[in-house]
XYZ file of C-alpha atoms in Angstrom:
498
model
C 95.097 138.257 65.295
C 97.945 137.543 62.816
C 97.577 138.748 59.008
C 97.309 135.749 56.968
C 100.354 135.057 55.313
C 99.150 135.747 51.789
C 98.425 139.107 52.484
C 101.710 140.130 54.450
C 102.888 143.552 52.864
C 106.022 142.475 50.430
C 107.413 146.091 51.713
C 108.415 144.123 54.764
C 110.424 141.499 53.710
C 112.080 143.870 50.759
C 113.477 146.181 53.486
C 114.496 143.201 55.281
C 116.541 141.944 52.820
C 118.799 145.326 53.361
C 119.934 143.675 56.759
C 121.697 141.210 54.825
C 122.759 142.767 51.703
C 126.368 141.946 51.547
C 126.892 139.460 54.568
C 127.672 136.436 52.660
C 130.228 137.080 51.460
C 132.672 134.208 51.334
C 135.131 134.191 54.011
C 136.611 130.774 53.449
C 139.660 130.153 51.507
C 138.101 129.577 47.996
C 137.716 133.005 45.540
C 136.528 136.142 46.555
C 133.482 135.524 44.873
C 132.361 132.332 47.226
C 133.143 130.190 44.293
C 135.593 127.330 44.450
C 136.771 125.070 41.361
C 134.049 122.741 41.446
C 130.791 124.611 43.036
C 130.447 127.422 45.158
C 130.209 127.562 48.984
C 126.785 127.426 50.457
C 125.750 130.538 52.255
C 123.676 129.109 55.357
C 120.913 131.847 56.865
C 120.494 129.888 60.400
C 117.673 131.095 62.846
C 119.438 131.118 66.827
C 123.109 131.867 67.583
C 125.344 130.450 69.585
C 124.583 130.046 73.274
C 127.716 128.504 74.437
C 130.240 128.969 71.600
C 129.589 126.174 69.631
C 129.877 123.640 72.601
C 129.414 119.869 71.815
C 128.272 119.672 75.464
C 125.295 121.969 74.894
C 122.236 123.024 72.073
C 125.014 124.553 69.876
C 125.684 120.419 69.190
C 122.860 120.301 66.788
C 124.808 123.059 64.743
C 127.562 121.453 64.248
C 125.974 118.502 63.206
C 123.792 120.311 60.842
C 127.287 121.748 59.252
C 128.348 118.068 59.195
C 132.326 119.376 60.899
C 131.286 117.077 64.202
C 130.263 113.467 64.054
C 129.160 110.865 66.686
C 129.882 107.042 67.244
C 126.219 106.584 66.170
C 123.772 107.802 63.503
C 119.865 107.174 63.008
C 118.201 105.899 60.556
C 114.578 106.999 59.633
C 113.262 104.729 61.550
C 115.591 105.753 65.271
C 117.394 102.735 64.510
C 121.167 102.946 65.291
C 123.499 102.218 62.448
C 127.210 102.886 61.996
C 128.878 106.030 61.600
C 133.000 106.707 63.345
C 132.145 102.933 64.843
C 131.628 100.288 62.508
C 130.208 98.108 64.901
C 129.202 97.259 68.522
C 127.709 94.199 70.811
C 126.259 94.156 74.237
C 126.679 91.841 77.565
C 124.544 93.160 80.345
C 125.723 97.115 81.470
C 128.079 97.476 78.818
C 128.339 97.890 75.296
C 131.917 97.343 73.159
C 132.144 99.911 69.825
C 134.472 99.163 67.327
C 136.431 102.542 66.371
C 136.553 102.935 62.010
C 139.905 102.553 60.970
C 141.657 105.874 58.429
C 139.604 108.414 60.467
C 141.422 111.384 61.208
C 140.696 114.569 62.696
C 140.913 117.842 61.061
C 143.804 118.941 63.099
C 145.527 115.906 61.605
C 145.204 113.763 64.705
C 143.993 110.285 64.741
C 140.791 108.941 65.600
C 142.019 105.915 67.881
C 139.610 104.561 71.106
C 141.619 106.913 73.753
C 140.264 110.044 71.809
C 136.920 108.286 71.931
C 137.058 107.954 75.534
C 138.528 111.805 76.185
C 135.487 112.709 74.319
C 132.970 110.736 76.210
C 134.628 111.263 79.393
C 134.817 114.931 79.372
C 131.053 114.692 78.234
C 129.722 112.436 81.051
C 131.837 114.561 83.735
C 130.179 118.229 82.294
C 128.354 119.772 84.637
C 125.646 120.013 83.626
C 126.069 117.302 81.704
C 124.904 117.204 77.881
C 120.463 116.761 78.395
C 121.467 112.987 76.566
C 123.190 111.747 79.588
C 120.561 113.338 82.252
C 120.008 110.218 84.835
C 122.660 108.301 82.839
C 125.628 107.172 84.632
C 128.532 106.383 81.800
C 131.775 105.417 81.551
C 134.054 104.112 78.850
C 137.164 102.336 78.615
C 139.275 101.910 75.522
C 141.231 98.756 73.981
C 142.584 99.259 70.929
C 140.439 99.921 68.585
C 137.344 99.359 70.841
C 135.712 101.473 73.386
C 133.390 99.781 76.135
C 130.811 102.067 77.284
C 129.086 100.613 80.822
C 126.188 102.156 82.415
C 124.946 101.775 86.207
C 121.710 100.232 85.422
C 121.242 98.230 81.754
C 120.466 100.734 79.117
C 118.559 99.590 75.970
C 119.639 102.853 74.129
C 123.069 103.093 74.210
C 123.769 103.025 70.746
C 120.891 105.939 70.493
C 122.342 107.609 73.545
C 125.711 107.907 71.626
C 123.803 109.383 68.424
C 123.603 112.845 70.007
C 125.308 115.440 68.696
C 125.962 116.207 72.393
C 128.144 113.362 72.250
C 130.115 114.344 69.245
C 133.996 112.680 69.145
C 136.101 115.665 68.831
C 140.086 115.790 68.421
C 142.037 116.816 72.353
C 142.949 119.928 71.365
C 139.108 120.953 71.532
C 139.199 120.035 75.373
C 142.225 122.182 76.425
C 140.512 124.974 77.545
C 137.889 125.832 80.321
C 135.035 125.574 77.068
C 134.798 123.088 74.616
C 136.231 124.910 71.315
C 135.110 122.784 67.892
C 137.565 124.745 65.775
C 139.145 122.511 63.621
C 138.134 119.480 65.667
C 136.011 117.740 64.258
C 136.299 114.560 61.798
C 132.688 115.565 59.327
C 133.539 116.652 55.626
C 133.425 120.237 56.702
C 136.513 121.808 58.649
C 135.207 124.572 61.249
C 137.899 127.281 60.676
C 136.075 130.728 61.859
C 133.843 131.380 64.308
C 132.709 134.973 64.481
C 130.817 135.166 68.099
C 127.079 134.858 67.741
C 126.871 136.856 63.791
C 128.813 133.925 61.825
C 130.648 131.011 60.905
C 132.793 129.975 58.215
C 133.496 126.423 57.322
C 135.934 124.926 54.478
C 135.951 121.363 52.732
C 137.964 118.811 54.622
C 139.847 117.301 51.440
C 140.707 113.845 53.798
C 137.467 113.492 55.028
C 137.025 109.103 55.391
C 133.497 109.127 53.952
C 134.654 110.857 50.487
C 135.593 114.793 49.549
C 132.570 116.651 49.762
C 131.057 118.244 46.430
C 131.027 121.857 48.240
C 134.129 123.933 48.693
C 132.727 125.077 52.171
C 129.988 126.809 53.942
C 129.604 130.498 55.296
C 127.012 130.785 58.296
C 125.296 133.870 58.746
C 123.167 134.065 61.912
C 119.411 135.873 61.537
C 117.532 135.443 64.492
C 114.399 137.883 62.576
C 112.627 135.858 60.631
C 111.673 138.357 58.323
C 115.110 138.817 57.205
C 115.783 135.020 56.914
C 113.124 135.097 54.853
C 113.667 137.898 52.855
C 117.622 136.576 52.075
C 116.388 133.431 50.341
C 113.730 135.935 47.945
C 116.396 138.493 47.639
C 119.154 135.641 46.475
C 121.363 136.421 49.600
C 121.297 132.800 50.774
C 121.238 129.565 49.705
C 119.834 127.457 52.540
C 117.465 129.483 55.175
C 116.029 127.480 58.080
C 112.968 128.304 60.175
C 110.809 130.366 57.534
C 108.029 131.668 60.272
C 104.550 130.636 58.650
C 104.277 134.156 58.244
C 106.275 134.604 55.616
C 106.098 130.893 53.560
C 103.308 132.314 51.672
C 104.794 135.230 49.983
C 107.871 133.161 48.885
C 108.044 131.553 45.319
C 106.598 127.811 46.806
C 109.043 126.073 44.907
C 111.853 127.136 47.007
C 110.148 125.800 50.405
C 109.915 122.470 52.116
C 107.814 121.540 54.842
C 109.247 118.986 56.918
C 107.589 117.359 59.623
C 108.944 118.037 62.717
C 108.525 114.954 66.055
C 106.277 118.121 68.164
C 103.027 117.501 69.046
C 100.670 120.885 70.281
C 98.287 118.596 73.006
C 96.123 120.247 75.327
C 97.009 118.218 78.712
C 93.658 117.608 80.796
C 94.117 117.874 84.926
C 93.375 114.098 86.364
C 93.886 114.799 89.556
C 91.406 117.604 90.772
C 88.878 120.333 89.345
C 86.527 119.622 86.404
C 88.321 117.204 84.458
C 89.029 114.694 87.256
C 86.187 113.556 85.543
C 86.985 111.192 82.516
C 83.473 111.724 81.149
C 84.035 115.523 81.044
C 87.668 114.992 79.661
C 86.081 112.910 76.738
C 83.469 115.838 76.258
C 86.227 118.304 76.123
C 88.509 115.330 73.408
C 85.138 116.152 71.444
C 85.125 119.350 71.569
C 88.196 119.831 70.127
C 88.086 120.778 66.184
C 91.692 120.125 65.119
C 91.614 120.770 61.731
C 90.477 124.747 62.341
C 93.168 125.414 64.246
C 95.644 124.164 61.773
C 93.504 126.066 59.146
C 93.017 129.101 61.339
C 96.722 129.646 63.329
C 98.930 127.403 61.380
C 97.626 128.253 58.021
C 97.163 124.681 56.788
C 101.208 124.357 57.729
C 100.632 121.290 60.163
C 99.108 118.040 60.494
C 96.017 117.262 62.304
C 97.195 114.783 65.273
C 96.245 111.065 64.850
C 98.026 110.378 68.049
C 100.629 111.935 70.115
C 103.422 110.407 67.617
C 103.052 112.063 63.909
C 104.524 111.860 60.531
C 107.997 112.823 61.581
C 107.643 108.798 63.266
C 106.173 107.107 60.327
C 106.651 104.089 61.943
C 103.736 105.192 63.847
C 100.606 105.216 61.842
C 101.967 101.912 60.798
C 101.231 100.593 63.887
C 98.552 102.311 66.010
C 94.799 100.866 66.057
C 91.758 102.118 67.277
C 91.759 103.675 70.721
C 88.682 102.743 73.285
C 87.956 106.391 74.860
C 85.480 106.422 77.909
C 82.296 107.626 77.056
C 81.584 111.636 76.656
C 79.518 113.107 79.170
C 77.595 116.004 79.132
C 79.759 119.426 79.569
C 79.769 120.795 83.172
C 79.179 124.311 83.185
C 81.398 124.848 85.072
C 84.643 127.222 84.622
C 88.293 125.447 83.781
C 90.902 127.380 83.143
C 93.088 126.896 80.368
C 96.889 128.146 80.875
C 99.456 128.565 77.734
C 102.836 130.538 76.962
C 103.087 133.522 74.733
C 107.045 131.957 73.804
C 105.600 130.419 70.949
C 103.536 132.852 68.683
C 101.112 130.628 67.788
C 99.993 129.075 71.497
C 98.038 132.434 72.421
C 95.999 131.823 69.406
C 95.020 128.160 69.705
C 94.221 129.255 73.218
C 91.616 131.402 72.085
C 90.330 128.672 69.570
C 90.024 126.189 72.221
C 88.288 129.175 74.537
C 85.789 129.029 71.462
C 85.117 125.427 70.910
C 84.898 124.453 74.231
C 82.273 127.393 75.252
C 80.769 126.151 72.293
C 80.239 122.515 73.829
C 78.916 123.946 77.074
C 82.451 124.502 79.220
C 83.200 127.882 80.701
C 86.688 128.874 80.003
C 89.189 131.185 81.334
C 92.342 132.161 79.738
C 96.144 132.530 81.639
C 98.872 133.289 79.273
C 102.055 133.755 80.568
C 105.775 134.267 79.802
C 107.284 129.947 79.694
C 109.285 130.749 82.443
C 106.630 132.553 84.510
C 104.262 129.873 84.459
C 105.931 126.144 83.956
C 106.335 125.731 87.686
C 102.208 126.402 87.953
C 101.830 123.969 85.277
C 103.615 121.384 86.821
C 101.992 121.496 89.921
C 98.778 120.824 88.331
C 97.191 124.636 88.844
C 95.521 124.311 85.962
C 91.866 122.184 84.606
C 94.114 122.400 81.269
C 97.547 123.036 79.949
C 98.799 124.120 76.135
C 102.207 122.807 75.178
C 104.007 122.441 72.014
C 105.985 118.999 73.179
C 108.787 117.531 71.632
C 108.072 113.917 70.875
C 111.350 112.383 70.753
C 114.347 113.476 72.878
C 118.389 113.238 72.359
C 117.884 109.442 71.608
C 115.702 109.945 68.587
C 113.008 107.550 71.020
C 109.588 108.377 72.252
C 109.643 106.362 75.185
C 111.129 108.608 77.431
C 109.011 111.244 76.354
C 105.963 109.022 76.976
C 107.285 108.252 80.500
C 108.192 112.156 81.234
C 104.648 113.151 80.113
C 102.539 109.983 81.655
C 104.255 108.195 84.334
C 102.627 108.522 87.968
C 106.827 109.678 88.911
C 107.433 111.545 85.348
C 109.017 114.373 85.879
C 107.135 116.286 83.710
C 103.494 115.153 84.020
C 101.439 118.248 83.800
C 98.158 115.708 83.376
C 98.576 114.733 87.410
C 98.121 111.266 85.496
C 98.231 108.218 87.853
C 96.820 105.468 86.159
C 98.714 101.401 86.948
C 97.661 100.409 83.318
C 99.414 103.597 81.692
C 102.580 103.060 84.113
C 102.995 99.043 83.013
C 103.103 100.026 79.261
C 105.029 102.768 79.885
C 107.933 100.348 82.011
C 107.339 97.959 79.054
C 107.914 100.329 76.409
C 111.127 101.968 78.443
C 112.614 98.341 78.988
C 112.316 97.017 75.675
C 115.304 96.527 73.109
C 115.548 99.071 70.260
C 114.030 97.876 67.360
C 110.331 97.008 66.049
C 109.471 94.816 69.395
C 110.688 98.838 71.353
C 107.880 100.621 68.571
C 105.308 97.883 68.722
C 105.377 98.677 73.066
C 105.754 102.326 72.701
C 102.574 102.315 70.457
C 100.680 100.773 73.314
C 102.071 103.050 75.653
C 100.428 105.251 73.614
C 96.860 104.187 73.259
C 97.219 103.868 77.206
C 97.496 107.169 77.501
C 94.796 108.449 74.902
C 92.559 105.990 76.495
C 92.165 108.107 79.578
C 91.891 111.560 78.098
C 94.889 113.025 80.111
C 95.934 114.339 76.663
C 94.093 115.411 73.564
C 97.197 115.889 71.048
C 95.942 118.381 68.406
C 98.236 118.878 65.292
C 101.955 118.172 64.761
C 103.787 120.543 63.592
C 106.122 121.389 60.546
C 109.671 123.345 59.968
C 109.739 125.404 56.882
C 112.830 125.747 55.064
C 113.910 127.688 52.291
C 116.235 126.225 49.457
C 117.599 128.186 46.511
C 116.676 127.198 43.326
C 120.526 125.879 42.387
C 120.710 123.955 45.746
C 120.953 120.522 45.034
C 120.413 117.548 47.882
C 120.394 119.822 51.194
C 119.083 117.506 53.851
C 115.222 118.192 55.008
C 115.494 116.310 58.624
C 113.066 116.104 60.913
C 115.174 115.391 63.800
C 117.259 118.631 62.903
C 120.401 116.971 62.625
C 121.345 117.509 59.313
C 120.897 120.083 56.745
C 124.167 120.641 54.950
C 126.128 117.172 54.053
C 128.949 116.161 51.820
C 126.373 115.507 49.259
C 124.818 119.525 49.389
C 125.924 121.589 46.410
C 124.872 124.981 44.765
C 124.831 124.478 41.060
């Protein structure tokens, strides 16, 4: 059982904070002591390094996004809308979409941002292998004029504009594309200039002076990479950082509150119910088990009162979706079995194991038998696919590359999703799910994915449980560092350390 966080030794985190005792210092070009003449640099505890050297084309995109050096076509707004960023503007006719490239955009190698660099970019993204996750099932080309780019798909695509807000599909100079990997270095066109890249312990980053949205009001950033979050932790109490993402729950409690920000995050822990065979093939029994379920201990209990109890399988991090969402008519509960289901999680998240043994509780309570199988992810997705399970734990990620639930919805729910650990095959489910998928972006996309939803909650395949929350850690003189659920941004040209 984990210690509640309040009573976590302090010993802990104070000989954690040795690990980082003098690694940030700056290693940009400002003064020796990390300040420059307006500010000093922001020293940037992150939680995973590198996997691919800081390729666009992979998970190290969101990084470089979050440093704001690389920028897309595209951004998001709050609500997943698409709104302009290095194009001003675009328009659609059928497959293909036409982007108008911003004009006095150049990259930090000096080069100019023209609709051929747009297309290298794009190209070399949708030829990867494998390609960035954004592009999976996505056939995309693009074609420069000018100052326009035409991107055409092989089937019409709703989401372009979304598609292109990846950070996987982040417009970087040529010179990043001359070797076998994708190399960022001083290629990118954000207010930040990548300039060092020390494997998977740091990064250094330096103000781009001619950046087109405005000089930033931070002389530059130094990265420092602590995958133990005990030590991330322990930099932001000890003053060695400025910015720490991921604080574990663990350790939130023992820091001055003040410093922390909970931001929810678009994740939903469900407990998928098995449609297809075994005891919840039943909806009656599935509603009994929906019933069962007592949310709001588990967020007390594992999470520590650091998540919200799940209204739906969208939460706060969509607040579009509250908005929207009415009553759901559930099939009637039945009286629990007796029989046995077994309940499979993954010990990759540290808190899983535990709401496992909640849910062993609660449902035992209600009259189920329940077996536990906890596994390694990787030892036990393939089982959980193939629908070896009564019921599956999983900590699901709500909204994908395009910022849109839809295609999580379809993964999940869809009688052909390739991910639907439910065995769900239901014709009313599919049609709002193929409504929701073909509808434009926009309010008349959120309205259908909201019904998608109920669909699904309707049947009990799913009995979404809490949403859950990133914790980060801000220094008392940071000023305007970006709290984002989607992960996309943390440091902008607006971030400062006073």
């Amino acid at each position: 059982m984990r210690v509640p966080a309040r009573l976590v030794s302090l010993t802990a985190v104070t000989a954690a904070s040795a690990l980082l005792t003098g690694c940030f210092s700056a290693t940009g070009s400002d003064d020796a002591d990390g300040a420059g003449a307006d500010g000093k640099r922001i020293r940037l505890a992150m939680m995973q390094p590198p996997r691919s050297g800081l390729s666009p084309l992979s998970d190290d995109a969101f990084k470089l996004s979050r440093w704001s050096t690389a920028e897309t076509l595209v951004k998001l707004n709050a609500e997943g809308d698409a709104r302009p960023a290095l194009a001003t503007e675009w328009e659609r006719s059928g497959k293909s979409w036409t982007f108008t490239i911003r004009d006095g955009v150049t990259f930090h190698d000096g080069t100019k941002l023209t609709g051929e660099a747009v297309v290298n970019s794009l190209t070399e993204a949708a030829g990867a292998s494998p390609k960035p996750r954004i592009l999976d099932g996505v056939d995309l080309s693009a074609k420069a004029d000018g100052n326009t780019v035409t991107v055409t798909t092989a089937a019409e695509d709703p989401l372009v504009p979304q598609r292109l807000s990846s950070p996987q599909l982040s417009i970087l100079a040529a010179k990043a594309y001359q070797g076998k990997t994708v190399n960022p270095v001083g290629a990118g066109t954000g207010p930040f200039e990548l300039t060092k890249v020390d494997g998977t312990s740091s990064a250094s980053l330096d103000r781009y002076d001619d950046y087109w949205g405005g000089r930033a009001k931070a002389p530059g950033i130094d990265v420092r990479f602590v995958p133990d979050g005990t030590a991330r932790a322990a930099s932001l109490r000890s003053g060695e950082a400025d910015i720490v993402e991921a604080v574990p729950v663990s350790q939130a409690a023992v820091l001055d509150q003040d410093l922390i920000t909970e931001v929810p995050m678009p994740r939903t822990n469900t407990l998928y119910l098995n449609t297809e065979k075994g005891v919840f093939k039943d909806a009656s029994q599935r509603a009994a088990a929906r019933e069962a379920v007592d949310a709001k201990s588990i967020v007390k209990g594992v999470y520590e009162g650091r998540a919200d109890v799940a209204q739906g399988l969208l939460g706060p991090a969509l607040p579009w979706a509250a908005e929207l969402r009415s009553p759901v008519k559930h099939t009637k509960a039945g009286k629990p079995s007796g029989k046995t289901v077994t309940i499979g999680t993954f010990t990759d998240r540290a808190e899983l194991p535990e709401v496992a043994a909640t849910l062993q509780q609660q449902l035992q309570k209600a009259g189920f038998k329940v077996k536990l199988d906890v596994r390694e992810y990787a030892n036990i997705e393939s089982d959980a696919l193939a629908g070896e399970f009564d019921a599956f734990i999983l900590s699901r990620a709500t909204v994908l590359d395009s910022g849109d639930p839809a295609a999580y919805l379809y993964s999940d729910f869809a009688s052909d999703g390739s991910f639907n650990i439910s065995q769900l095959a239901d014709n009313t489910v599919d049609a709002a799910l193929d409504k929701a998928s073909d509808a434009a972006a926009g309010d008349a996309r959120r309205k259908a994915v909201i019904e998608a939803e109920a669909a699904v909650l309707a049947t009990d395949a799913a009995v979404p449980m809490l949403h859950e929350r990133v914790i980060q850690g801000d220094a008392a003189g940071v000023v305007d560092a970006a709290h984002d659920p989607r992960e996309r941004e943390l440091v902008t040209a607006d971030t400062y350390v006073k």
